[in-house]
Amino acid sequence: MKTVFIAFDQAHRERIIDILDRSSCRGFTSWNTVEGRGSVDGEPHYGSHAWPSMASAILTVVPDERVAPLLERLRALDAERPKLGLRAFVWNVEQSM
């Protein structure tokens, strides 16, 4: 099992939920409003007058074989609108109940 953490501009939310559905990733936890900025480029998401956009985040735990197709779909979405910001990170699940 793998954990996939997805941080994204709020404008991507509906599309990312659709990508999760199409990738057979049913369960997830989401945070509708998070702040941050990317490590490479793109604009900060602070919800302020200077940087008004906000980000969201989703955490999903999926079988190993679903990770690659999920990441490919997320990469395609990011390529469509790279300035919005979308990042995904994967790590191992040691245990679950």
mmCIF file of N, CA, C and O in Angstrom, residues 13-75:
data_model
loop_
_atom_site.group_PDB
_atom_site.id
_atom_site.type_symbol
_atom_site.label_atom_id
_atom_site.label_comp_id
_atom_site.label_asym_id
_atom_site.label_seq_id
_atom_site.Cartn_x
_atom_site.Cartn_y
_atom_site.Cartn_z
ATOM 1 N N ARG A 13 -9.886 21.074 -7.857
ATOM 2 C CA ARG A 13 -10.548 20.124 -6.953
ATOM 3 C C ARG A 13 -11.470 19.120 -7.657
ATOM 4 O O ARG A 13 -11.323 17.915 -7.481
ATOM 5 N N GLU A 14 -12.417 19.594 -8.428
ATOM 6 C CA GLU A 14 -13.371 18.676 -9.076
ATOM 7 C C GLU A 14 -12.667 17.715 -10.019
ATOM 8 O O GLU A 14 -13.003 16.535 -10.083
ATOM 9 N N ARG A 15 -11.678 18.204 -10.753
ATOM 10 C CA ARG A 15 -10.942 17.341 -11.681
ATOM 11 C C ARG A 15 -10.143 16.286 -10.927
ATOM 12 O O ARG A 15 -10.044 15.152 -11.369
ATOM 13 N N ILE A 16 -9.575 16.646 -9.787
ATOM 14 C CA ILE A 16 -8.788 15.677 -9.020
ATOM 15 C C ILE A 16 -9.700 14.610 -8.419
ATOM 16 O O ILE A 16 -9.352 13.418 -8.448
ATOM 17 N N ILE A 17 -10.871 14.993 -7.946
ATOM 18 C CA ILE A 17 -11.831 14.001 -7.447
ATOM 19 C C ILE A 17 -12.205 13.041 -8.583
ATOM 20 O O ILE A 17 -12.271 11.825 -8.384
ATOM 21 N N ASP A 18 -12.413 13.574 -9.774
ATOM 22 C CA ASP A 18 -12.714 12.737 -10.935
ATOM 23 C C ASP A 18 -11.545 11.789 -11.250
ATOM 24 O O ASP A 18 -11.746 10.616 -11.554
ATOM 25 N N ILE A 19 -10.319 12.295 -11.175
ATOM 26 C CA ILE A 19 -9.137 11.458 -11.415
ATOM 27 C C ILE A 19 -9.062 10.342 -10.382
ATOM 28 O O ILE A 19 -8.766 9.189 -10.716
ATOM 29 N N LEU A 20 -9.339 10.647 -9.134
ATOM 30 C CA LEU A 20 -9.348 9.604 -8.104
ATOM 31 C C LEU A 20 -10.389 8.538 -8.432
ATOM 32 O O LEU A 20 -10.115 7.339 -8.329
ATOM 33 N N ASP A 21 -11.577 8.969 -8.841
ATOM 34 C CA ASP A 21 -12.633 8.017 -9.207
ATOM 35 C C ASP A 21 -12.192 7.132 -10.369
ATOM 36 O O ASP A 21 -12.344 5.909 -10.322
ATOM 37 N N ARG A 22 -11.643 7.743 -11.425
ATOM 38 C CA ARG A 22 -11.217 6.987 -12.599
ATOM 39 C C ARG A 22 -10.029 6.072 -12.306
ATOM 40 O O ARG A 22 -9.787 5.113 -13.032
ATOM 41 N N SER A 23 -9.295 6.378 -11.229
ATOM 42 C CA SER A 23 -8.139 5.567 -10.844
ATOM 43 C C SER A 23 -8.497 4.528 -9.779
ATOM 44 O O SER A 23 -7.612 3.890 -9.219
ATOM 45 N N SER A 24 -9.798 4.375 -9.516
ATOM 46 C CA SER A 24 -10.290 3.425 -8.506
ATOM 47 C C SER A 24 -9.703 3.685 -7.126
ATOM 48 O O SER A 24 -9.382 2.763 -6.393
ATOM 49 N N CYS A 25 -9.549 4.967 -6.798
ATOM 50 C CA CYS A 25 -9.071 5.391 -5.480
ATOM 51 C C CYS A 25 -10.263 6.001 -4.746
ATOM 52 O O CYS A 25 -10.478 7.207 -4.801
ATOM 53 N N ARG A 26 -11.049 5.166 -4.105
ATOM 54 C CA ARG A 26 -12.298 5.616 -3.514
ATOM 55 C C ARG A 26 -12.089 6.432 -2.241
ATOM 56 O O ARG A 26 -12.651 7.487 -2.069
ATOM 57 N N GLY A 27 -11.299 5.919 -1.317
ATOM 58 C CA GLY A 27 -11.149 6.578 -0.018
ATOM 59 C C GLY A 27 -10.117 7.687 -0.045
ATOM 60 O O GLY A 27 -9.058 7.554 -0.659
ATOM 61 N N PHE A 28 -10.411 8.779 0.619
ATOM 62 C CA PHE A 28 -9.446 9.871 0.752
ATOM 63 C C PHE A 28 -9.866 10.789 1.889
ATOM 64 O O PHE A 28 -11.014 10.765 2.332
ATOM 65 N N THR A 29 -8.926 11.569 2.346
ATOM 66 C CA THR A 29 -9.178 12.648 3.303
ATOM 67 C C THR A 29 -8.749 13.933 2.627
ATOM 68 O O THR A 29 -7.693 13.969 1.977
ATOM 69 N N SER A 30 -9.557 14.982 2.766
ATOM 70 C CA SER A 30 -9.191 16.239 2.107
ATOM 71 C C SER A 30 -9.221 17.402 3.086
ATOM 72 O O SER A 30 -9.956 17.395 4.065
ATOM 73 N N TRP A 31 -8.398 18.363 2.779
ATOM 74 C CA TRP A 31 -8.371 19.640 3.475
ATOM 75 C C TRP A 31 -8.696 20.678 2.412
ATOM 76 O O TRP A 31 -7.948 20.842 1.452
ATOM 77 N N ASN A 32 -9.813 21.377 2.582
ATOM 78 C CA ASN A 32 -10.267 22.313 1.553
ATOM 79 C C ASN A 32 -9.412 23.566 1.458
ATOM 80 O O ASN A 32 -9.293 24.149 0.382
ATOM 81 N N THR A 33 -8.839 24.005 2.555
ATOM 82 C CA THR A 33 -8.063 25.235 2.536
ATOM 83 C C THR A 33 -6.723 25.021 3.225
ATOM 84 O O THR A 33 -6.676 24.785 4.431
ATOM 85 N N VAL A 34 -5.668 25.050 2.449
ATOM 86 C CA VAL A 34 -4.309 24.993 2.983
ATOM 87 C C VAL A 34 -3.492 26.094 2.315
ATOM 88 O O VAL A 34 -3.834 26.560 1.232
ATOM 89 N N GLU A 35 -2.454 26.527 2.992
ATOM 90 C CA GLU A 35 -1.575 27.559 2.451
ATOM 91 C C GLU A 35 -0.229 26.947 2.108
ATOM 92 O O GLU A 35 0.157 25.936 2.693
ATOM 93 N N GLY A 36 0.475 27.571 1.177
ATOM 94 C CA GLY A 36 1.820 27.107 0.868
ATOM 95 C C GLY A 36 2.358 27.714 -0.403
ATOM 96 O O GLY A 36 1.709 28.542 -1.046
ATOM 97 N N ARG A 37 3.556 27.295 -0.728
ATOM 98 C CA ARG A 37 4.173 27.689 -1.990
ATOM 99 C C ARG A 37 5.074 26.560 -2.434
ATOM 100 O O ARG A 37 5.621 25.816 -1.614
ATOM 101 N N GLY A 38 5.220 26.428 -3.722
ATOM 102 C CA GLY A 38 6.031 25.364 -4.281
ATOM 103 C C GLY A 38 7.513 25.617 -4.107
ATOM 104 O O GLY A 38 7.950 26.752 -3.888
ATOM 105 N N SER A 39 8.288 24.559 -4.234
ATOM 106 C CA SER A 39 9.731 24.679 -4.051
ATOM 107 C C SER A 39 10.462 25.118 -5.318
ATOM 108 O O SER A 39 11.629 25.481 -5.255
ATOM 109 N N VAL A 40 9.787 25.090 -6.463
ATOM 110 C CA VAL A 40 10.465 25.405 -7.723
ATOM 111 C C VAL A 40 9.989 26.731 -8.302
ATOM 112 O O VAL A 40 10.759 27.663 -8.469
ATOM 113 N N ASP A 41 8.715 26.828 -8.641
ATOM 114 C CA ASP A 41 8.182 28.059 -9.211
ATOM 115 C C ASP A 41 6.690 28.117 -8.917
ATOM 116 O O ASP A 41 6.182 27.364 -8.105
ATOM 117 N N GLY A 42 5.999 28.999 -9.572
ATOM 118 C CA GLY A 42 4.576 29.161 -9.295
ATOM 119 C C GLY A 42 4.358 30.186 -8.194
ATOM 120 O O GLY A 42 5.272 30.569 -7.473
ATOM 121 N N GLU A 43 3.129 30.628 -8.091
ATOM 122 C CA GLU A 43 2.808 31.662 -7.112
ATOM 123 C C GLU A 43 2.401 31.048 -5.784
ATOM 124 O O GLU A 43 1.809 29.977 -5.734
ATOM 125 N N PRO A 44 2.697 31.743 -4.679
ATOM 126 C CA PRO A 44 2.261 31.267 -3.369
ATOM 127 C C PRO A 44 0.737 31.237 -3.273
ATOM 128 O O PRO A 44 0.043 31.980 -3.970
ATOM 129 N N HIS A 45 0.232 30.391 -2.406
ATOM 130 C CA HIS A 45 -1.198 30.272 -2.132
ATOM 131 C C HIS A 45 -1.405 30.621 -0.666
ATOM 132 O O HIS A 45 -1.373 29.753 0.203
ATOM 133 N N TYR A 46 -1.589 31.923 -0.393
ATOM 134 C CA TYR A 46 -1.678 32.406 0.983
ATOM 135 C C TYR A 46 -3.058 32.945 1.362
ATOM 136 O O TYR A 46 -3.316 33.211 2.519
ATOM 137 N N GLY A 47 -3.923 33.199 0.395
ATOM 138 C CA GLY A 47 -5.226 33.769 0.700
ATOM 139 C C GLY A 47 -5.153 35.208 1.184
ATOM 140 O O GLY A 47 -6.033 35.677 1.895
ATOM 141 N N SER A 48 -4.119 35.924 0.782
ATOM 142 C CA SER A 48 -3.936 37.316 1.204
ATOM 143 C C SER A 48 -4.246 38.257 0.038
ATOM 144 O O SER A 48 -4.496 37.807 -1.084
ATOM 145 N N HIS A 49 -4.183 39.565 0.304
ATOM 146 C CA HIS A 49 -4.399 40.523 -0.789
ATOM 147 C C HIS A 49 -3.311 40.399 -1.850
ATOM 148 O O HIS A 49 -3.594 40.481 -3.045
ATOM 149 N N ALA A 50 -2.093 40.164 -1.431
ATOM 150 C CA ALA A 50 -0.984 40.043 -2.378
ATOM 151 C C ALA A 50 -1.011 38.704 -3.114
ATOM 152 O O ALA A 50 -0.691 38.638 -4.294
ATOM 153 N N TRP A 51 -1.375 37.626 -2.414
ATOM 154 C CA TRP A 51 -1.412 36.279 -2.985
ATOM 155 C C TRP A 51 -2.763 35.663 -2.649
ATOM 156 O O TRP A 51 -2.882 34.863 -1.722
ATOM 157 N N PRO A 52 -3.814 36.006 -3.402
ATOM 158 C CA PRO A 52 -5.175 35.628 -3.006
ATOM 159 C C PRO A 52 -5.568 34.170 -3.221
ATOM 160 O O PRO A 52 -6.514 33.700 -2.597
ATOM 161 N N SER A 53 -4.864 33.441 -4.067
ATOM 162 C CA SER A 53 -5.300 32.065 -4.316
ATOM 163 C C SER A 53 -5.032 31.194 -3.091
ATOM 164 O O SER A 53 -4.186 31.491 -2.253
ATOM 165 N N MET A 54 -5.807 30.115 -3.005
ATOM 166 C CA MET A 54 -5.661 29.162 -1.915
ATOM 167 C C MET A 54 -5.455 27.775 -2.502
ATOM 168 O O MET A 54 -5.797 27.511 -3.647
ATOM 169 N N ALA A 55 -4.915 26.913 -1.690
ATOM 170 C CA ALA A 55 -4.676 25.538 -2.103
ATOM 171 C C ALA A 55 -5.559 24.601 -1.294
ATOM 172 O O ALA A 55 -6.153 24.989 -0.289
ATOM 173 N N SER A 56 -5.636 23.379 -1.758
ATOM 174 C CA SER A 56 -6.304 22.292 -1.052
ATOM 175 C C SER A 56 -5.343 21.112 -1.046
ATOM 176 O O SER A 56 -4.327 21.121 -1.736
ATOM 177 N N ALA A 57 -5.680 20.087 -0.273
ATOM 178 C CA ALA A 57 -4.845 18.891 -0.225
ATOM 179 C C ALA A 57 -5.725 17.666 -0.036
ATOM 180 O O ALA A 57 -6.800 17.745 0.567
ATOM 181 N N ILE A 58 -5.264 16.555 -0.576
ATOM 182 C CA ILE A 58 -5.951 15.266 -0.444
ATOM 183 C C ILE A 58 -4.902 14.219 -0.094
ATOM 184 O O ILE A 58 -3.803 14.212 -0.653
ATOM 185 N N LEU A 59 -5.273 13.335 0.804
ATOM 186 C CA LEU A 59 -4.447 12.196 1.178
ATOM 187 C C LEU A 59 -5.246 10.939 0.892
ATOM 188 O O LEU A 59 -6.392 10.812 1.327
ATOM 189 N N THR A 60 -4.668 10.032 0.115
ATOM 190 C CA THR A 60 -5.337 8.778 -0.201
ATOM 191 C C THR A 60 -4.353 7.627 -0.036
ATOM 192 O O THR A 60 -3.155 7.797 -0.251
ATOM 193 N N VAL A 61 -4.856 6.491 0.384
ATOM 194 C CA VAL A 61 -4.038 5.290 0.534
ATOM 195 C C VAL A 61 -4.553 4.271 -0.477
ATOM 196 O O VAL A 61 -5.745 3.957 -0.499
ATOM 197 N N VAL A 62 -3.641 3.803 -1.338
ATOM 198 C CA VAL A 62 -4.049 2.947 -2.461
ATOM 199 C C VAL A 62 -3.102 1.768 -2.620
ATOM 200 O O VAL A 62 -1.947 1.828 -2.186
ATOM 201 N N PRO A 63 -3.554 0.709 -3.267
ATOM 202 C CA PRO A 63 -2.649 -0.403 -3.591
ATOM 203 C C PRO A 63 -1.526 0.081 -4.519
ATOM 204 O O PRO A 63 -1.712 0.996 -5.326
ATOM 205 N N ASP A 64 -0.386 -0.558 -4.401
ATOM 206 C CA ASP A 64 0.790 -0.150 -5.185
ATOM 207 C C ASP A 64 0.505 -0.006 -6.671
ATOM 208 O O ASP A 64 0.970 0.935 -7.311
ATOM 209 N N GLU A 65 -0.263 -0.919 -7.241
ATOM 210 C CA GLU A 65 -0.486 -0.918 -8.692
ATOM 211 C C GLU A 65 -1.342 0.267 -9.172
ATOM 212 O O GLU A 65 -1.390 0.546 -10.366
ATOM 213 N N ARG A 66 -1.993 0.961 -8.276
ATOM 214 C CA ARG A 66 -2.807 2.113 -8.682
ATOM 215 C C ARG A 66 -2.030 3.426 -8.675
ATOM 216 O O ARG A 66 -2.515 4.439 -9.187
ATOM 217 N N VAL A 67 -0.838 3.413 -8.113
ATOM 218 C CA VAL A 67 -0.071 4.652 -7.973
ATOM 219 C C VAL A 67 0.346 5.219 -9.329
ATOM 220 O O VAL A 67 0.131 6.397 -9.619
ATOM 221 N N ALA A 68 0.964 4.429 -10.182
ATOM 222 C CA ALA A 68 1.470 4.926 -11.473
ATOM 223 C C ALA A 68 0.357 5.512 -12.340
ATOM 224 O O ALA A 68 0.507 6.627 -12.857
ATOM 225 N N PRO A 69 -0.784 4.821 -12.523
ATOM 226 C CA PRO A 69 -1.852 5.438 -13.328
ATOM 227 C C PRO A 69 -2.385 6.732 -12.712
ATOM 228 O O PRO A 69 -2.682 7.693 -13.428
ATOM 229 N N LEU A 70 -2.479 6.766 -11.381
ATOM 230 C CA LEU A 70 -2.947 7.986 -10.708
ATOM 231 C C LEU A 70 -1.981 9.131 -10.962
ATOM 232 O O LEU A 70 -2.389 10.230 -11.353
ATOM 233 N N LEU A 71 -0.693 8.889 -10.802
ATOM 234 C CA LEU A 71 0.295 9.946 -11.018
ATOM 235 C C LEU A 71 0.320 10.405 -12.473
ATOM 236 O O LEU A 71 0.493 11.600 -12.738
ATOM 237 N N GLU A 72 0.132 9.501 -13.408
ATOM 238 C CA GLU A 72 0.104 9.898 -14.822
ATOM 239 C C GLU A 72 -1.066 10.842 -15.096
ATOM 240 O O GLU A 72 -0.911 11.833 -15.812
ATOM 241 N N ARG A 73 -2.217 10.541 -14.550
ATOM 242 C CA ARG A 73 -3.386 11.418 -14.739
ATOM 243 C C ARG A 73 -3.160 12.776 -14.072
ATOM 244 O O ARG A 73 -3.535 13.815 -14.623
ATOM 245 N N LEU A 74 -2.553 12.772 -12.898
ATOM 246 C CA LEU A 74 -2.265 14.043 -12.222
ATOM 247 C C LEU A 74 -1.242 14.855 -13.005
ATOM 248 O O LEU A 74 -1.377 16.077 -13.128
ATOM 249 N N ARG A 75 -0.219 14.197 -13.557
ATOM 250 C CA ARG A 75 0.772 14.909 -14.385
ATOM 251 C C ARG A 75 0.110 15.553 -15.599
ATOM 252 O O ARG A 75 0.445 16.676 -15.981
#
